[in-house]
CSV table of C-alpha atoms in Angstrom, one decimal:
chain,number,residue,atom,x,y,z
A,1,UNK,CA,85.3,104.1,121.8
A,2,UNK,CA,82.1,106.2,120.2
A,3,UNK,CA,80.1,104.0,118.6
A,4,UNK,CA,77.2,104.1,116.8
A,5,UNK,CA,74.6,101.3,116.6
A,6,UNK,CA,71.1,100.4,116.1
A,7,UNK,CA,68.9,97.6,118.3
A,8,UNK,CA,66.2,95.6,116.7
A,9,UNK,CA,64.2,93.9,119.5
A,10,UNK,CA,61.1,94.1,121.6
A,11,UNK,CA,62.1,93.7,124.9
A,12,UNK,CA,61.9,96.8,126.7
A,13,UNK,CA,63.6,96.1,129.7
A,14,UNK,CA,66.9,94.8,128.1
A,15,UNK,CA,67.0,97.6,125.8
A,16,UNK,CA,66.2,100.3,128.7
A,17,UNK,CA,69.1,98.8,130.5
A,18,UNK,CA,71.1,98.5,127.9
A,19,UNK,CA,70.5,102.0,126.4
A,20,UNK,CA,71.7,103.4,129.8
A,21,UNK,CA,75.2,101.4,129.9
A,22,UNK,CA,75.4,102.7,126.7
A,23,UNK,CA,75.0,106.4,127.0
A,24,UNK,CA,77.6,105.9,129.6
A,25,UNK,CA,80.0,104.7,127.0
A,26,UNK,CA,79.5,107.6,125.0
A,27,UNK,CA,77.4,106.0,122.2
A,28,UNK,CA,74.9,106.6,120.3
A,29,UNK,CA,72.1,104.2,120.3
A,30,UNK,CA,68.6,103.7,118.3
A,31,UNK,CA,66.3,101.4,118.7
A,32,UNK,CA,63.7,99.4,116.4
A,33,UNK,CA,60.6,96.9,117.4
A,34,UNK,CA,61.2,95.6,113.8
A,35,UNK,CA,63.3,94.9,110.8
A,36,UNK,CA,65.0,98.2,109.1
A,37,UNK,CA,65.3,98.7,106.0
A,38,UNK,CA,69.4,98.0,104.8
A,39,UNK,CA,69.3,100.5,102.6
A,40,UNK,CA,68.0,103.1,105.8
A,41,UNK,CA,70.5,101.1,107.6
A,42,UNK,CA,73.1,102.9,105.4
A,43,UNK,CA,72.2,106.6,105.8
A,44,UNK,CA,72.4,105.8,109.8
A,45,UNK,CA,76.1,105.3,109.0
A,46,UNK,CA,76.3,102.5,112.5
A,47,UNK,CA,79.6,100.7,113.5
A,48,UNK,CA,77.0,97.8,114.8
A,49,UNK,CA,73.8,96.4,114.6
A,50,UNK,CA,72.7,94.1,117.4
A,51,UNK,CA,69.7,92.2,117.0
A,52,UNK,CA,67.1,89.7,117.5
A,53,UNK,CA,66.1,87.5,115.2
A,54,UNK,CA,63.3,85.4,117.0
A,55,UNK,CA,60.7,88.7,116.4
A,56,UNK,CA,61.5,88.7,112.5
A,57,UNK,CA,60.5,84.9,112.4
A,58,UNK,CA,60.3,83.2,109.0
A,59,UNK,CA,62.0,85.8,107.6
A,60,UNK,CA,65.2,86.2,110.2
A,61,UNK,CA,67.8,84.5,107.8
A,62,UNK,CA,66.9,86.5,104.7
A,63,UNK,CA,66.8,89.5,106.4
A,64,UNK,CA,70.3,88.8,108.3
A,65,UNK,CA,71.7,87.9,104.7
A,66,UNK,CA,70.8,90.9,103.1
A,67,UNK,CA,71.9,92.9,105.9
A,68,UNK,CA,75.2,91.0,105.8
A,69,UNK,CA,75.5,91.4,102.3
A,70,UNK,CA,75.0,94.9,101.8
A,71,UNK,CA,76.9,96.9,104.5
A,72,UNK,CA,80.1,94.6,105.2
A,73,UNK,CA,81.7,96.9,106.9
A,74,UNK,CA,79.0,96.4,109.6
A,75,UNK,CA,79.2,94.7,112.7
A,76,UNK,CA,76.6,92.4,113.5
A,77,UNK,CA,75.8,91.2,116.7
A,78,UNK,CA,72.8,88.4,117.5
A,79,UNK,CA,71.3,88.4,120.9
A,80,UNK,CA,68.5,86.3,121.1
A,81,UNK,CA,67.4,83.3,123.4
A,82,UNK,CA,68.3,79.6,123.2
A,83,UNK,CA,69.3,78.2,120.2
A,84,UNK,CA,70.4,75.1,119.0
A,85,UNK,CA,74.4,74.5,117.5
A,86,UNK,CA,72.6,74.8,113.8
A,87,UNK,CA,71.0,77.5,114.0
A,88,UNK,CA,74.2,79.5,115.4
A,89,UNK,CA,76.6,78.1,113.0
A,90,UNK,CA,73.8,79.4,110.3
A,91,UNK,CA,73.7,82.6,111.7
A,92,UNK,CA,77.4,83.2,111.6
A,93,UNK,CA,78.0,81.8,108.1
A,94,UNK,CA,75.5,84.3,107.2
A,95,UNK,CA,77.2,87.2,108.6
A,96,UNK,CA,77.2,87.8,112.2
A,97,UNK,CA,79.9,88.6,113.9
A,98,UNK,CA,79.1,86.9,117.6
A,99,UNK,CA,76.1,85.3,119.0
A,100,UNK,CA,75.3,85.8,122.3
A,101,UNK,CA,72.1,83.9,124.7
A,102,UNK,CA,69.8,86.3,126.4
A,103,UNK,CA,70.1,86.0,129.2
A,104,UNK,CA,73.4,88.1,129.5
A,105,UNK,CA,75.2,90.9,131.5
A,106,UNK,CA,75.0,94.2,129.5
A,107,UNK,CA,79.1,94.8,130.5
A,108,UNK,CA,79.5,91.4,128.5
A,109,UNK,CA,77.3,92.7,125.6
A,110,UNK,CA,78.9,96.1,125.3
A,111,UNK,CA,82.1,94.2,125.7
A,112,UNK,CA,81.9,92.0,122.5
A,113,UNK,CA,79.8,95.0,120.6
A,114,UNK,CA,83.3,97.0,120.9
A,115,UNK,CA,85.6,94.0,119.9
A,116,UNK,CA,83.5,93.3,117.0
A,117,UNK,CA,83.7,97.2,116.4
A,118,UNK,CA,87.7,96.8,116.7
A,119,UNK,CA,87.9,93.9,114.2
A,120,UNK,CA,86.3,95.8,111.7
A,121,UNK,CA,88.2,99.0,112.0
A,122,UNK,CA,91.6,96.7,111.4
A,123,UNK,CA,89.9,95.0,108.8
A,124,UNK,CA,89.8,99.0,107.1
A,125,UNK,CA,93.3,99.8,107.8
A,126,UNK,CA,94.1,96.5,105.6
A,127,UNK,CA,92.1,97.9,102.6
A,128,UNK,CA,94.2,100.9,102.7
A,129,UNK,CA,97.7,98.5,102.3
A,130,UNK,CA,96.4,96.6,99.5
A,131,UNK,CA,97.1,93.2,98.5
A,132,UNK,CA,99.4,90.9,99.9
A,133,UNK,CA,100.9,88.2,97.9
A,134,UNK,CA,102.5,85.2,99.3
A,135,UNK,CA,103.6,82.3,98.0
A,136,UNK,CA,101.0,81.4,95.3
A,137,UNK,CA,98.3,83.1,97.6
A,138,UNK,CA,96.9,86.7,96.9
A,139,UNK,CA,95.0,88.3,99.8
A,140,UNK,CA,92.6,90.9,98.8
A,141,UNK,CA,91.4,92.9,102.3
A,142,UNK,CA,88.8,94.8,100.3
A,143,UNK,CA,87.4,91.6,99.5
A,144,UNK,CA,88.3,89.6,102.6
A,145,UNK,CA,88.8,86.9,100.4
A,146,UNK,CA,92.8,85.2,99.1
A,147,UNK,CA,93.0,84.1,95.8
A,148,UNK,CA,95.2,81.5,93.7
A,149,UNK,CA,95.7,82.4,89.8
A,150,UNK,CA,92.7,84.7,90.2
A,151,UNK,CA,90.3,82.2,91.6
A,152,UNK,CA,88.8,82.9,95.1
A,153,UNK,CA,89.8,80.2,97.7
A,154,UNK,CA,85.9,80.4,99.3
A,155,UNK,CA,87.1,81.8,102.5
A,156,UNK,CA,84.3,82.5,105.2
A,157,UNK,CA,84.9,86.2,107.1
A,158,UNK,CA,86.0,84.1,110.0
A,159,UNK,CA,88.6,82.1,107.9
A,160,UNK,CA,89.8,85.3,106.6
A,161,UNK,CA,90.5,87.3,109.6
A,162,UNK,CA,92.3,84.0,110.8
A,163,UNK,CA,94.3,84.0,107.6
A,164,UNK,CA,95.2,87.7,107.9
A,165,UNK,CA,96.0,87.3,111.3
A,166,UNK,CA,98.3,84.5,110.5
A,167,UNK,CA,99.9,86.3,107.5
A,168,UNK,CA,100.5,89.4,109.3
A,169,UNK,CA,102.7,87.1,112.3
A,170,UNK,CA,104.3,84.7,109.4
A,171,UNK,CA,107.6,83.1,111.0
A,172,UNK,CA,105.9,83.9,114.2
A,173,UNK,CA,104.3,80.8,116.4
A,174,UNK,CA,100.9,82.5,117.8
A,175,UNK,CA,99.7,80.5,120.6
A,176,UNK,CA,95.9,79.1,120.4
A,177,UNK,CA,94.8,81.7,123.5
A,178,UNK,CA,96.5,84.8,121.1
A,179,UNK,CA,94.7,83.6,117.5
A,180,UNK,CA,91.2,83.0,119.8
A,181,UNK,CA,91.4,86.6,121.5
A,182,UNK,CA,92.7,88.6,118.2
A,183,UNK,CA,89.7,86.6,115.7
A,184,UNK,CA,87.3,85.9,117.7
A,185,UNK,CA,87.4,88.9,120.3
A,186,UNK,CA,88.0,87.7,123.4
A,187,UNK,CA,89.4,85.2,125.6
A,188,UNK,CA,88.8,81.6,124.7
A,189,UNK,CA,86.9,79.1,127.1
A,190,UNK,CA,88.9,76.0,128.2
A,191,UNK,CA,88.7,73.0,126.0
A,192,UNK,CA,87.6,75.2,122.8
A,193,UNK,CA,88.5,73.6,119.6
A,194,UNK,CA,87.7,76.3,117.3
A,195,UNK,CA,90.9,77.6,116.5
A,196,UNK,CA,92.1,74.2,115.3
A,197,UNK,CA,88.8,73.5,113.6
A,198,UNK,CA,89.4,76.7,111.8
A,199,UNK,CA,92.9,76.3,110.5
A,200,UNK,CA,92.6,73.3,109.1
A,201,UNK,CA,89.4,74.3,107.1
A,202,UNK,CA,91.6,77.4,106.1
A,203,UNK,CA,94.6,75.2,105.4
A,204,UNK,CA,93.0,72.7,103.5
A,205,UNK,CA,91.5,75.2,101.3
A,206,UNK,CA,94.7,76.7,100.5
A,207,UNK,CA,96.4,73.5,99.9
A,208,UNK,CA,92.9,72.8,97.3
A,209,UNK,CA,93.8,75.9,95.2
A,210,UNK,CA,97.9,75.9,96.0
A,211,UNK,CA,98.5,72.0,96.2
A,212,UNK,CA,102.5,72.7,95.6
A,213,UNK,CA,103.1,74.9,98.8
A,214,UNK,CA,102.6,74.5,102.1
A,215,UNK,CA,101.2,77.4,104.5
A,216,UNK,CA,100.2,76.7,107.6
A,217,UNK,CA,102.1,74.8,110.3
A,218,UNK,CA,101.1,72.9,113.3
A,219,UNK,CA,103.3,73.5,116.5
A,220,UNK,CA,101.9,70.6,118.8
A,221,UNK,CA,100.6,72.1,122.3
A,222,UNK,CA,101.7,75.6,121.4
A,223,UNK,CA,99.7,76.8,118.1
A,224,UNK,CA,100.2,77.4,114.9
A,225,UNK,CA,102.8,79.4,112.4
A,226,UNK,CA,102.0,81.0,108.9
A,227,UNK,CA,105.1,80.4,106.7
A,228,UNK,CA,104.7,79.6,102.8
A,229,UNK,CA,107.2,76.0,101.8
A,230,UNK,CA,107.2,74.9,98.3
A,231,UNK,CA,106.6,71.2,98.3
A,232,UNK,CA,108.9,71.4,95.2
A,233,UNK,CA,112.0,72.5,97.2
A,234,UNK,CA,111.7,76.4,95.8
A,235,UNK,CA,112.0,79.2,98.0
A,236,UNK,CA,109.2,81.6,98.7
A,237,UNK,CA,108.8,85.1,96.6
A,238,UNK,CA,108.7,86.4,99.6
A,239,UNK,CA,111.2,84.8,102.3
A,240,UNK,CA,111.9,86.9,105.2
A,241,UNK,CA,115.4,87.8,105.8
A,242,UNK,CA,117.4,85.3,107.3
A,243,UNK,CA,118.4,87.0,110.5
A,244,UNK,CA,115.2,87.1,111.9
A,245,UNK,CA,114.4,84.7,114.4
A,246,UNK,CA,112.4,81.5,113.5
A,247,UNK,CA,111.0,79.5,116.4
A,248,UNK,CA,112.7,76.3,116.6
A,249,UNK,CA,109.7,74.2,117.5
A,250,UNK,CA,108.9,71.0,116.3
A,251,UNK,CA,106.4,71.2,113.3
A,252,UNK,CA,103.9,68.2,113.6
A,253,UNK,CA,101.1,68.1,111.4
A,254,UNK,CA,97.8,67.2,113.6
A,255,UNK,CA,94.1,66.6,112.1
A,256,UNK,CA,91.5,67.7,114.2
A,257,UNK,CA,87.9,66.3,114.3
A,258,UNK,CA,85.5,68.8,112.8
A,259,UNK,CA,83.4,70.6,115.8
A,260,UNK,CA,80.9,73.4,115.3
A,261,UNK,CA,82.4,77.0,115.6
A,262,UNK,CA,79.4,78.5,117.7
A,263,UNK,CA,79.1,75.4,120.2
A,264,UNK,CA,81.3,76.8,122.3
A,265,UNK,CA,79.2,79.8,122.8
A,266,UNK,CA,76.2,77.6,124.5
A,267,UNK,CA,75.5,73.5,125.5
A,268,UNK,CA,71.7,74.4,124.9
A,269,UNK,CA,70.0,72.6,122.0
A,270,UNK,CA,66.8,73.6,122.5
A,271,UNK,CA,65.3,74.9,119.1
A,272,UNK,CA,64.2,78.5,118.5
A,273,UNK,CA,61.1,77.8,117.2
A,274,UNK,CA,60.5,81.6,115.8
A,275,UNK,CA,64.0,81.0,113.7
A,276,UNK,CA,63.7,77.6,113.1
């Protein structure tokens, strides 16, 4: 995969090591001591940004906003030292893509840089099919966002790509392992609630806009199946034909306790006092 990315951090060593694995890769890699520009972040025309944000200080989360903001289409990839479950959840509502704790093995780095690369490729070929309606719920690729009766449902980029994921398999029961590797990139750590955490944020959001239909369904110990059920007794606009198989697992509804997405990445809590 040729990619094209920029680095933002002062470390010499890890970038000299890192600028080596990826010449090897076939990339094409620049590097910055300090915040670029977006807008100059634009005319490099990158795949992926990887960056610091202890060295912009005060000014990290603006910057990763912006950033965020106005190139969507780009990956964005944190690597920075310990941080605490906050500030990594804050990061990632903002816009990264994956957070990752220096220290770490540049195979792992280049690793997650190309699945983050690979989710946002997919994420273009959906722009190109255009909306997708299903049962009361519209999802707009172009805007990563589903809407009900022309309201947006709120959804985070995360909950999205879980959504489309979801939509894409619907009759299908995608195992927890499948959703995790397919959303989040790769494979998911033992004991990681995120997946769970996720869906029922996305389903309760649906069910908030859509209160009539029912989307999402639990499949205790397996995962979880995307199939739209009107509460009313109506069949879907857009029931699949009924040869094709439907899993005959038992549907059990389960709350999950709320956990942060990111503290799976890292137990440290130590504060990053430069992004604090």
């Amino acid at each position: 995969m040729s990619i094209r990315i920029a680095v933002i951090d002062t470390d010499s060593g890890f970038v000299t090591v890192l600028a080596k694995r990826a010449e090897v890769a076939g990339w094409s890699l620049s590097h910055s001591s300090g915040p670029v520009p977006p807008r100059d972040l634009v005319a490099m025309k990158l795949n992926a940004l990887l960056i610091d944000p202890a060295l912009l200080g005060d000014e990290a989360w603006s910057y990763l906003d912006r950033v965020a903001s106005m190139l969507p289409e780009l990956g964005i990839v944190v690597c920075t030292g310990r941080s605490t479950v906050a500030q990594r959840v804050r990061g990632l509502r903002l816009g990264a893509d994956d957070w990752i704790t220096k220290p770490c093995h540049p195979e792992e780095l280049i690793a997650r840089v190309e699945a983050v690369v690979r989710r946002r490729k997919r994420a273009d070929v959906r722009v190109e099919k255009g909306p997708v309606v299903i049962g009361e719920v519209e999802i707009r690729a172009d805007q990563f966002q589903a809407f009900v009766g022309g309201v947006s449902g709120e959804l985070t980029r995360r909950e999205f790509e879980l959504l489309y994921l979801l939509a894409e398999e619907r009759g299908q029961v995608l195992e927890r392992e499948k959703i995790y590797q397919r959303v989040w990139g790769y494979a998911m750590a033992h004991g990681d609630r995120s997946v769970d955490v996720f869906v029922r944020k996305l389903r309760q959001k649906l069910e908030k806009r859509s209160p009539s239909w029912a989307y999402i369904h639990t499949h205790f110990g397996i995962g979880y199946r995307f199939q739209p059920e009107s509460k009313d007794g109506d069949p879907p606009s857009d029931a699949l034909d009924e040869s094709a198989p439907v899993p005959e697992a038992e549907v059990v509804h389960v709350d999950v306790a709320p956990v942060e997405e990111a503290s799976v990445r890292s137990s440290g809590e130590t504060s990053l006092a430069a992004i604090a």
